[in-house]
Coordinates of C-alpha atoms and ligand atoms in Angstrom, one line a residue:
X1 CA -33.7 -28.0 -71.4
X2 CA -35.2 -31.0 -69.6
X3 CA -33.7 -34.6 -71.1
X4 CA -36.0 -37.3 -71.5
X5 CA -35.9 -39.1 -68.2
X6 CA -36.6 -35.9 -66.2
X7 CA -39.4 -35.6 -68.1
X8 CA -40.6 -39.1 -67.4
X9 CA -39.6 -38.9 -63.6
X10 CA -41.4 -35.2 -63.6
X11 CA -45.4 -37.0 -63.5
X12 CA -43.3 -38.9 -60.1
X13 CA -42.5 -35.7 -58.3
X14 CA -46.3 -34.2 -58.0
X15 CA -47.0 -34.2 -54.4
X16 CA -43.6 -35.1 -53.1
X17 CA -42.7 -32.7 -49.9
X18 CA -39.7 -32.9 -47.3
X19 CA -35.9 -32.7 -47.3
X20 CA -35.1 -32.4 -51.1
X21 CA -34.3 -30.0 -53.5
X22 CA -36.3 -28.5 -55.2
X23 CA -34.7 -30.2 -58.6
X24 CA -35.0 -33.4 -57.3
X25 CA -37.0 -36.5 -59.4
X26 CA -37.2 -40.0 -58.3
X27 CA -38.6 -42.8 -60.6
X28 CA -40.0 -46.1 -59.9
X29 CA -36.7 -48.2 -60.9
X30 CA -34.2 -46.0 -58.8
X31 CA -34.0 -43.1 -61.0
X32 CA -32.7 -40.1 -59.7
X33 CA -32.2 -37.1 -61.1
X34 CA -31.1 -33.3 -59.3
X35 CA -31.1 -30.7 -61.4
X36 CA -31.7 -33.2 -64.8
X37 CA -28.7 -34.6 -64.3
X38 CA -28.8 -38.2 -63.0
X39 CA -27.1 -39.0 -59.5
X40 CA -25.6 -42.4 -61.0
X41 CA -23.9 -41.0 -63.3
X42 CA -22.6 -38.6 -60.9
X43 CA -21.7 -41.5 -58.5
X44 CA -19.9 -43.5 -61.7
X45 CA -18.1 -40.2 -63.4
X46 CA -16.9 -38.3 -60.1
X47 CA -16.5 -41.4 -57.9
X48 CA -18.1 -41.4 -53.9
X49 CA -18.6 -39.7 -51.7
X50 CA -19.5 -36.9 -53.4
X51 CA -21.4 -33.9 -52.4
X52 CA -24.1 -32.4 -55.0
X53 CA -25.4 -29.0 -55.3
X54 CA -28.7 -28.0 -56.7
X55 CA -27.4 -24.4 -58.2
X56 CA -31.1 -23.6 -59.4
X57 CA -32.3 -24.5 -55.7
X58 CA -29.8 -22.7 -54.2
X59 CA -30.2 -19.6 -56.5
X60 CA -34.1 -19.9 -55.6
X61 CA -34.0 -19.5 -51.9
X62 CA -32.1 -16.6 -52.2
X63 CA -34.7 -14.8 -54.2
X64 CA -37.1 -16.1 -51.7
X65 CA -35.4 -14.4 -49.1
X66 CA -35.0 -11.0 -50.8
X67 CA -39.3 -10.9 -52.0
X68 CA -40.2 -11.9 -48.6
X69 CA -37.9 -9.3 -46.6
X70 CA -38.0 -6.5 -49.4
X71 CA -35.9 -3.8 -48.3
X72 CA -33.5 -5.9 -45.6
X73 CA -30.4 -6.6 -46.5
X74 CA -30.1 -10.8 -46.5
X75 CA -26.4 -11.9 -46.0
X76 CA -25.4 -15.3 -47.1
X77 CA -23.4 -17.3 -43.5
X78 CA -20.4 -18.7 -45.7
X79 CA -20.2 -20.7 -43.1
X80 CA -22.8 -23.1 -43.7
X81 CA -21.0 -23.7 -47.0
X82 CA -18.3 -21.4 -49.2
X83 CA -16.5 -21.9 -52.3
X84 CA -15.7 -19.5 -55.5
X85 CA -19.3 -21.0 -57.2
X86 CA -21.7 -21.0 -54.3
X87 CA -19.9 -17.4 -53.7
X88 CA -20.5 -16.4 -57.6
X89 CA -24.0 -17.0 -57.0
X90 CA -24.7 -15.2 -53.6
X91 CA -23.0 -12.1 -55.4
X92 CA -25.1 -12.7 -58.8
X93 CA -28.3 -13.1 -56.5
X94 CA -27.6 -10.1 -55.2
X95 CA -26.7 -10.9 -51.7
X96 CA -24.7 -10.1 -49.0
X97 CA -22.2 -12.4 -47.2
X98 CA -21.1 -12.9 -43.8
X99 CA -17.9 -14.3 -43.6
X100 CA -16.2 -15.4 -39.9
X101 CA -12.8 -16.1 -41.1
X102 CA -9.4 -15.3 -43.3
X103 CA -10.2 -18.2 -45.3
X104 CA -13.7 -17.3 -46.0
X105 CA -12.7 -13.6 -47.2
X106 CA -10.1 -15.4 -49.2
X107 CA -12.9 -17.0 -51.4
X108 CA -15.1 -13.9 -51.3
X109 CA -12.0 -11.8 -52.5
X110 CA -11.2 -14.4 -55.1
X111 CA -14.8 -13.8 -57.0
X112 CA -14.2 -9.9 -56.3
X113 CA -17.1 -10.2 -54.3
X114 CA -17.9 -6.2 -53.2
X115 CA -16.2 -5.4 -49.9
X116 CA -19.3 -3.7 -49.1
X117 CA -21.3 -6.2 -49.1
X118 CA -19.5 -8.4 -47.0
X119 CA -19.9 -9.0 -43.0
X120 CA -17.2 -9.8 -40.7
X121 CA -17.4 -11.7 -37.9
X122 CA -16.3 -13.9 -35.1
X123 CA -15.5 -14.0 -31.2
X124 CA -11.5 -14.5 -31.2
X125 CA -10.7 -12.4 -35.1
X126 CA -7.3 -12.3 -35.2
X127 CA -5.3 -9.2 -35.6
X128 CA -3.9 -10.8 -39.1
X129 CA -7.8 -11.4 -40.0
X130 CA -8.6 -7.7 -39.2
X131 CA -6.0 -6.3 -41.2
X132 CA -7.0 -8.7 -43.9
X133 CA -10.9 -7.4 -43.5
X134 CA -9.8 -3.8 -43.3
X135 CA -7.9 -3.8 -46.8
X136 CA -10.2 -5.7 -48.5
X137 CA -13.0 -2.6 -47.5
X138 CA -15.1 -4.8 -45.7
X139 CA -18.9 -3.1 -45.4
X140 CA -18.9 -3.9 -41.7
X141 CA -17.3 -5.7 -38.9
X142 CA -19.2 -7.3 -36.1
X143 CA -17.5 -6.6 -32.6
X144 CA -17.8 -9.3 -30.3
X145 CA -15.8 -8.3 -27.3
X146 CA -14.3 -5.4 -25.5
X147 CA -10.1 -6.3 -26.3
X148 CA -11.0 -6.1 -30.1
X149 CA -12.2 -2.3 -29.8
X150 CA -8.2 -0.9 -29.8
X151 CA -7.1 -3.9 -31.9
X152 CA -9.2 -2.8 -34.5
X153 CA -9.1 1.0 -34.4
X154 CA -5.5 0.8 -34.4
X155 CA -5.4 -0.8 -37.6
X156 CA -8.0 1.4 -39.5
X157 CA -5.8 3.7 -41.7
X158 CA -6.1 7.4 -40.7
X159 CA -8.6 9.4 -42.5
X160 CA -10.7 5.9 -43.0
X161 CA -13.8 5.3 -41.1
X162 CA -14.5 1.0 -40.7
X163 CA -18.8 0.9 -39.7
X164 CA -18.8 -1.8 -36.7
X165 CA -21.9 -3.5 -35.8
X166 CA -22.1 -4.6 -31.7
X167 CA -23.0 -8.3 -31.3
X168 CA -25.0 -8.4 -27.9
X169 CA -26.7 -11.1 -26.2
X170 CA -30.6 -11.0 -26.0
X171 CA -30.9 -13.8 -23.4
X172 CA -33.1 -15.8 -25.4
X173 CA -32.3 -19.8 -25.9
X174 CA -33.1 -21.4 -28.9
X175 CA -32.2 -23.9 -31.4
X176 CA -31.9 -27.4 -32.1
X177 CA -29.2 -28.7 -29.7
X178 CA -27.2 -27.1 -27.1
X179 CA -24.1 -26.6 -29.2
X180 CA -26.1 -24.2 -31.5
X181 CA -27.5 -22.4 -29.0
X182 CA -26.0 -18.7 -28.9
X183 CA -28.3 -16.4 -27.4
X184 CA -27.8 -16.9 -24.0
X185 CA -25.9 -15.7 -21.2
X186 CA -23.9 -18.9 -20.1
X187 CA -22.0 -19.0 -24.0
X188 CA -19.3 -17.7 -25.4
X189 CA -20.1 -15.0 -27.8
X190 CA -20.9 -11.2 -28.0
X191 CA -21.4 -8.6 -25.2
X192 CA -23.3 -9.3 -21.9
X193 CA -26.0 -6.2 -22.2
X194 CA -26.5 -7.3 -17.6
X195 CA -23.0 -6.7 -16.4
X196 CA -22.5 -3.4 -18.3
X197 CA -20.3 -4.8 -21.4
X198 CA -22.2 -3.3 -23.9
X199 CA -21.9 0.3 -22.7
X200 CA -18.7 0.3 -22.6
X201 CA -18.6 -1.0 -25.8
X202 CA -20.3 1.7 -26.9
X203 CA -18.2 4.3 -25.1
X204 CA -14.8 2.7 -26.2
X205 CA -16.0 2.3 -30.1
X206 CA -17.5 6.4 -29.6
X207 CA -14.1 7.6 -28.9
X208 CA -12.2 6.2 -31.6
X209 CA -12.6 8.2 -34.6
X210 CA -11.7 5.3 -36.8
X211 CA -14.8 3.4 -36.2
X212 CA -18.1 4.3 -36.8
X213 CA -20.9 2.7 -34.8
X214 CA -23.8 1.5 -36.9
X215 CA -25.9 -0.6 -35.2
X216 CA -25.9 -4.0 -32.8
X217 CA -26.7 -7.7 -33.8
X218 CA -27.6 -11.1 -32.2
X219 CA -27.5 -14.1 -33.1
X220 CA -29.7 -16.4 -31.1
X221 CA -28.7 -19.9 -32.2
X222 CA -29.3 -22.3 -35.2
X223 CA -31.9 -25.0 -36.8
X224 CA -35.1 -22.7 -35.1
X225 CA -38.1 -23.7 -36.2
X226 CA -40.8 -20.5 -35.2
X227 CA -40.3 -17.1 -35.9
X228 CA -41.7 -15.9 -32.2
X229 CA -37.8 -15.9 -30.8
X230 CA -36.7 -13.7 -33.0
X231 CA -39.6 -11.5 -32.5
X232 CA -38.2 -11.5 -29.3
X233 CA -35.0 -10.4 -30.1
X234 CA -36.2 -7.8 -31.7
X235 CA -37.8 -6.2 -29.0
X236 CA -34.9 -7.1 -26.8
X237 CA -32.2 -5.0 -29.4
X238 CA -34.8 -2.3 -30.2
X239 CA -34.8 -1.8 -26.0
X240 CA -30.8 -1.9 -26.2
X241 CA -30.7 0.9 -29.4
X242 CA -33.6 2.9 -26.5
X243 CA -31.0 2.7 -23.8
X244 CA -28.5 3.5 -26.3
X245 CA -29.8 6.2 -27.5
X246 CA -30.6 7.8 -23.8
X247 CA -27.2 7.0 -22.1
X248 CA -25.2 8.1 -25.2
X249 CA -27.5 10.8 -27.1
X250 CA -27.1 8.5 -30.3
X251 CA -29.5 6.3 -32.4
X252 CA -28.2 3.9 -34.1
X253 CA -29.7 3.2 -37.9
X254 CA -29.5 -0.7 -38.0
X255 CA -30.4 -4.4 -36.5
X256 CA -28.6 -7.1 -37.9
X257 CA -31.2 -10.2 -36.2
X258 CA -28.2 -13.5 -37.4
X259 CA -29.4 -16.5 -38.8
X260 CA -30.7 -19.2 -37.5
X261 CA -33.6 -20.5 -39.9
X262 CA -34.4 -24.0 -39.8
X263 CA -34.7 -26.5 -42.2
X264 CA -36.3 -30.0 -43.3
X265 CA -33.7 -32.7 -42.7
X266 CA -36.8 -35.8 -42.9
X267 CA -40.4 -35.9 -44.4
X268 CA -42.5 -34.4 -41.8
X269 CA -40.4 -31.9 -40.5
X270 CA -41.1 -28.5 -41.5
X271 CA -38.4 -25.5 -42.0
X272 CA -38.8 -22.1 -40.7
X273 CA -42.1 -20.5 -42.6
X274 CA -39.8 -17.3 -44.4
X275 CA -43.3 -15.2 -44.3
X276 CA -43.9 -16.2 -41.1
X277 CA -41.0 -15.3 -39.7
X278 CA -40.8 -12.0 -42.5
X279 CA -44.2 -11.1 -40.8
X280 CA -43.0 -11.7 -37.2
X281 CA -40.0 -9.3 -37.7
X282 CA -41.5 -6.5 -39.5
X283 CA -44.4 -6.4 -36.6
X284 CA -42.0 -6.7 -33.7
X285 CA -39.9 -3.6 -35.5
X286 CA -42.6 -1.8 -36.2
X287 CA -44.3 -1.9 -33.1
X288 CA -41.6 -1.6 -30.5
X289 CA -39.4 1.5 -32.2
X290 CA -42.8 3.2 -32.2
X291 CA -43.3 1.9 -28.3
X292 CA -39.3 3.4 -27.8
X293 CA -40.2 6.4 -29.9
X294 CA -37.0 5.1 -32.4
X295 CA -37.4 5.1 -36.1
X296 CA -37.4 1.6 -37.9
X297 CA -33.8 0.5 -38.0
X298 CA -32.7 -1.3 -41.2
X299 CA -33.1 -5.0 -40.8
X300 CA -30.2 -7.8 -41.6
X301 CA -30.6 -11.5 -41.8
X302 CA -28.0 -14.0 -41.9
X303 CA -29.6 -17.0 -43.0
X304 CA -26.9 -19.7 -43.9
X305 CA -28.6 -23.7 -43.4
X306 CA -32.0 -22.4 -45.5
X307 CA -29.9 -21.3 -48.1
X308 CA -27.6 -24.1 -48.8
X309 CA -28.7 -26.8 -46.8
X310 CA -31.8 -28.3 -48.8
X311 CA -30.0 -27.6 -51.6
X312 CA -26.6 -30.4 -51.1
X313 CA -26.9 -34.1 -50.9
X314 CA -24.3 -36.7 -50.2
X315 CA -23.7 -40.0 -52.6
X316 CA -22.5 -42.5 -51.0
X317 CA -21.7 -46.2 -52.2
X318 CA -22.3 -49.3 -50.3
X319 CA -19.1 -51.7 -49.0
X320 CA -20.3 -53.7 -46.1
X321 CA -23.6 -55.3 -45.0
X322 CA -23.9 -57.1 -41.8
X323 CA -26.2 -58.2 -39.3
X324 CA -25.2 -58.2 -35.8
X325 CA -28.8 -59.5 -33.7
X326 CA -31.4 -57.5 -34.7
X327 CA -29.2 -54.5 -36.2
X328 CA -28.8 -54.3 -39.8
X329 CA -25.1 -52.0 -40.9
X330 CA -24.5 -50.7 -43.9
X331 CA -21.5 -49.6 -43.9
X332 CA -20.4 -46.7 -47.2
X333 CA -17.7 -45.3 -47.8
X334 CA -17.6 -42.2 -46.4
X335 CA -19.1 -40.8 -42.9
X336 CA -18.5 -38.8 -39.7
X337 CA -15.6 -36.8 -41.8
X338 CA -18.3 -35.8 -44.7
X339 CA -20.7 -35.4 -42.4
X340 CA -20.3 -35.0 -38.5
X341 CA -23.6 -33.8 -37.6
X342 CA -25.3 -36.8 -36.7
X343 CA -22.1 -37.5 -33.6
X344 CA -21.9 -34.2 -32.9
X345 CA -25.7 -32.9 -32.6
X346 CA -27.8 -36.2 -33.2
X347 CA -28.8 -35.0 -36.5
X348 CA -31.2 -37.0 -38.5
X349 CA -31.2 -37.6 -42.1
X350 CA -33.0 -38.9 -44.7
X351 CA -31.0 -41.5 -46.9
X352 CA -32.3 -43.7 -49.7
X353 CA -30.9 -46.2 -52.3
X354 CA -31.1 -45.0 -55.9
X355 CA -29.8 -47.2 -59.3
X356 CA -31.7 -49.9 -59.3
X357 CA -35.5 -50.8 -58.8
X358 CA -36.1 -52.3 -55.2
X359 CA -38.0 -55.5 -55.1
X360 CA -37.5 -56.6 -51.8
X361 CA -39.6 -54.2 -49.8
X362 CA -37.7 -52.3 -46.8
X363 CA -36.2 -53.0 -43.4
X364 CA -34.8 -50.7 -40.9
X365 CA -30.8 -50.6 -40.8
X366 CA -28.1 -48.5 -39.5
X367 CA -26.1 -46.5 -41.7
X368 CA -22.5 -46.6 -40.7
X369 CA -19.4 -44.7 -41.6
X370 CA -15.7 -45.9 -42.4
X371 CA -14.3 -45.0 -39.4
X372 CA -12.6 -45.9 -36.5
X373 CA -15.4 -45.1 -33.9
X374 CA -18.4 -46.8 -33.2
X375 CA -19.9 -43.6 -33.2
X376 CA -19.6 -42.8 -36.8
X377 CA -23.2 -43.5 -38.0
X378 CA -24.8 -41.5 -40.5
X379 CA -28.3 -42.4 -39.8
X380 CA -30.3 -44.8 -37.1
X381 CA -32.9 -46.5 -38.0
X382 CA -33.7 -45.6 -41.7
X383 CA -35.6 -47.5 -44.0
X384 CA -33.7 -49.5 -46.9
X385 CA -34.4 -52.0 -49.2
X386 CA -33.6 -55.5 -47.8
X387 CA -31.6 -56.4 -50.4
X388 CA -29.0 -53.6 -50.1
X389 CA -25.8 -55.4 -51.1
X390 CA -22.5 -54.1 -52.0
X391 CA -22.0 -51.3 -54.6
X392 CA -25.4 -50.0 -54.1
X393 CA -25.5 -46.3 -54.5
X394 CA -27.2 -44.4 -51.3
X395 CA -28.0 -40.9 -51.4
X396 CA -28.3 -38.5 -48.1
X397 CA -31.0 -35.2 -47.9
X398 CA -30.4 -31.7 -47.3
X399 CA -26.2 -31.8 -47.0
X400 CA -25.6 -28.6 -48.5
X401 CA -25.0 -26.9 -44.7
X402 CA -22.5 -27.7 -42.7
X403 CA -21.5 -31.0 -44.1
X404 CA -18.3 -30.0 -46.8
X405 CA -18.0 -26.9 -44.6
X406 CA -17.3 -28.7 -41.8
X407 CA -15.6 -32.0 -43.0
X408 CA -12.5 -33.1 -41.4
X409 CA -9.8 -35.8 -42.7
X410 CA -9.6 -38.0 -40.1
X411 CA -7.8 -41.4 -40.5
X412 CA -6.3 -39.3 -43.4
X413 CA -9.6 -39.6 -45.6
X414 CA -9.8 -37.2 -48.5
X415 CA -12.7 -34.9 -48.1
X416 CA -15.5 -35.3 -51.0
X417 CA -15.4 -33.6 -54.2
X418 CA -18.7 -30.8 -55.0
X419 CA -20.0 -31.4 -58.2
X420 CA -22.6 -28.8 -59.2
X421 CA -25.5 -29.5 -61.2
X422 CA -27.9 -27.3 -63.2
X423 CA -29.7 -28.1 -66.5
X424 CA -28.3 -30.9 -67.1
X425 CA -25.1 -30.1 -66.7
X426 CA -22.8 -31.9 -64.0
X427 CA -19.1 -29.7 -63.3
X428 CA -16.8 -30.2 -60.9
X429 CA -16.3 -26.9 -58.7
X430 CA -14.3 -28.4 -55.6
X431 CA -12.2 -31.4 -56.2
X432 CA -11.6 -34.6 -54.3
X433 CA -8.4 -34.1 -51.7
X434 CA -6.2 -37.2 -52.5
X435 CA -3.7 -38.7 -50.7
X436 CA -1.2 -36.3 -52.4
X437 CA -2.4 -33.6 -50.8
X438 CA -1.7 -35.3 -47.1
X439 CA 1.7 -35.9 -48.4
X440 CA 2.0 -32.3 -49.8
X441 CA 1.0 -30.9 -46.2
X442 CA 3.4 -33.3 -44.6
X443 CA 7.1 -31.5 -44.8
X444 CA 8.5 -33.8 -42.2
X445 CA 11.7 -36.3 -42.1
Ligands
PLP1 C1 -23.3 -14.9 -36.6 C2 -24.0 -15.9 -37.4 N1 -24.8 -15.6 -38.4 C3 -25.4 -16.5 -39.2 C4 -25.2 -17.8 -38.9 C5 -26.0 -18.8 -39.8 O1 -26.7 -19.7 -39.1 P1 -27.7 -20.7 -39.9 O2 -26.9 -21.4 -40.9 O3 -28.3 -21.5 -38.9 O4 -28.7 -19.8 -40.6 C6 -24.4 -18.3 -37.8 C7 -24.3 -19.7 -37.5 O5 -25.1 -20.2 -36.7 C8 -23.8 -17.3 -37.1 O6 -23.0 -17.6 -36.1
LIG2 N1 -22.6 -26.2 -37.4 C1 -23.9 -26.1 -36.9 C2 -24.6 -24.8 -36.9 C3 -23.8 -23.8 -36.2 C4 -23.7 -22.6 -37.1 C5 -22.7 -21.6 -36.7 N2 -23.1 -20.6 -35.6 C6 -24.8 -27.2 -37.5 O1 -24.3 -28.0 -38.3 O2 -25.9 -27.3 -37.3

């Protein structure tokens, strides 16, 4: 049911492209409303920072993904951002989810998400983190290097078989900063297909009779705007399952291609086109298993940022404004713990003040963290009313990825609450950490 002011903001929203959810509705004196429910109120009842998340928005993109890839199997990257809701959802969507940790499956088993459905992976998996992934009946596990071959057939119970994907490198670099670039040969993960890794991975996983090879994966890197690289990893694993095939007389039946898909963080900037990219894949699998006389493995994505990212934002509330020369700060009160992105990768974002009409027309300032660094700033150079003051409210774009799942507590700050939102309905699914909790952790003296 839409309330009244969604349907008065709605005749605002025509036209309106970029970095917002899909929900989202702005109004000419600060309105703001995500999924009907007003961010204000949000900011007033759950206190800030707080992250939001656009359920509907969220739920969306996953059925975009399954009607443009019809046929693959799209796994959620828990990664970008996990708790017992967002994992409700995935499963209700009818996803798959790739999980790289203990704590991750621990939210996937607490929603009984179907062991079957879920993807393991990660470059160092502990032996503890195995055994967990292995009870739980975990559809597949994604091998990364050679020392987890034994590990991991050792602890498959006899008369069990656990299907294990390779994770190769295809050599191909790409994505939006060097950090989140995982494709090529100078990084850390998966198997080196030049110095001979990945046969022996083969061989090694062949001779356990635990294991049960399925297929290989890659995972090129993150925030990739064109679908061409991944047309080029395809051809680079349909190669590997040719070689495969002739050194070791088998064909493996699938291709799991990562994530990876970009996103818009600021008007102007475009995400990865989904039927683009659908179109790119399909093509490239179609035409080179017919070049390597293979048939059409079955295709996995992992996309993680386009699911969750557009569909977060951040409220913050305004303490300090200063000038210092020509460089305005406003200062909230949260930063580089709720979000590190910006220090760590340069990311951009798109803030903007909401509450309150602005009549003062707009300057460029520098939004700035509570920290004790000078380099926790949450945006450069953003455009804010000149009269931002004090217990404004500001809200931040597309920081559903990778901004609670990778929030930190430093100088003891208590990472954000999530409050969900759908239909005009605002609940809390991940609660504020307090001081307590610190205390709670702290079994000293
Ligand atoms: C193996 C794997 N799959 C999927 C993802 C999801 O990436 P993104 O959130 O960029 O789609 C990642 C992270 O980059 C990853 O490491
Ligand atoms: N954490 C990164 C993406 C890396 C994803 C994991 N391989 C980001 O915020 O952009």
């Amino acid at each position: 049911m839409m309330c009244a002011l969604t349907q008065e903001l709605a005749a605002t929203r025509a036209g309106t492209t970029g970095p917002w959810s899909n929900t989202t509705l702005f109004g000419p004196r600060g309105e703001a409303t995500v999924g009907s429910v007003s961010l204000t109120e949000i900011a007033d009842r759950f206190g800030t920072p707080a992250y939001v998340v656009d359920e509907a928005d969220l739920r969306s993109r996953c059925r975009a993904y399954r009607q443009a890839l019809p046929g693959a199997t799209i796994a959620y990257a828990g990664k970008a951002f996990l708790c017992r809701s967002v994992a409700s959802w995935i499963r209700e969507e009818g996803l798959s989810l790739d999980v790289c940790s203990g704590g991750e499956l621990a939210i996937a088993r607490a929603v009984g998400f179907p062991g079957e459905r879920i993807i393991f992976h990660g470059n160092a998996k502990t032996p503890h983190e195995l055994q967990d992934a292995i009870a739980y009946g975990v559809g597949r596990i994604v091998v990364d290097n050679l020392a987890e071959i034994t590990r991991l057939a050792a602890l498959v119970p006899l008369g069990h078989h656990q299907k294990v994907l390779l994770r190769v490198i295809p050599d191909i670099e790409a994505g939006a900063h060097p950090a989140i670039r995982t494709g090529g040969q100078g990084q850390k993960f998966g198997l080196s297909t030049l110095s001979g890794e990945v046969d022996s991975a083969v061989a090694r996983v062949l001779a356990q009779p635990g294991l049960r090879l399925v297929g290989l994966h890659c995972h090129i890197g993150s925030q990739i705007t064109t679908a061409q690289p991944y047309a080029r990893a395809v051809r680079m694993l349909v190669e590997q399952l040719a070689r495969i095939r002739d050194a070791h007389g088998i064909t493996l039946p699938e291709l799991d291609l990562g994530g990876g898909h970009a996103i818009s963080y600021r008007a102007g900037e475009s995400g990865l086109d989904l039927a683009k990219l659908a179109a790119a894949v399909r093509l490239a699998l179609v035409d080179w298993s017919a070049a390597f006389s293979l048939p059409v493995p079955a295709l996995t994505v992992e996309p993680g940022r386009a699911i969750s990212g557009p569909a977060g934002v951040t409220l913050y509330r305004v303490i300090a404004v200063k000038r210092h020369g020509a460089r305005t700060f406003v200062a909230v009160d949260g930063g580089m713990s709720d979000n590190p992105r910006p220090s760590l990768y340069g990311a951009r974002y798109t803030l903007r003040m909401i509450g309150r009409p602005n009549l003062a027309g707009t300057r460029p300032v520098t939004v700035v963290g509570h920290h004790c660094e000078a380099g926790d700033i949450l945006a450069e150079d953003v455009e804010l009313p000149a009269d931002v003051r004090p217990g404004d409210v500001l809200v931040a774009a597309a920081t559903g990825a990778y901004n609670h799942s990778m929030a930190s507590t430093y100088n003891l700050t208590g990472r954000p609450p999530v409050v969900a939102v759908d239909d005009g309905q605002a609940r809390l699914v991940v609660r504020r950490e307090e001081p307590e909790d610190f205390l709670r952790r702290d079994v000293g003296l």
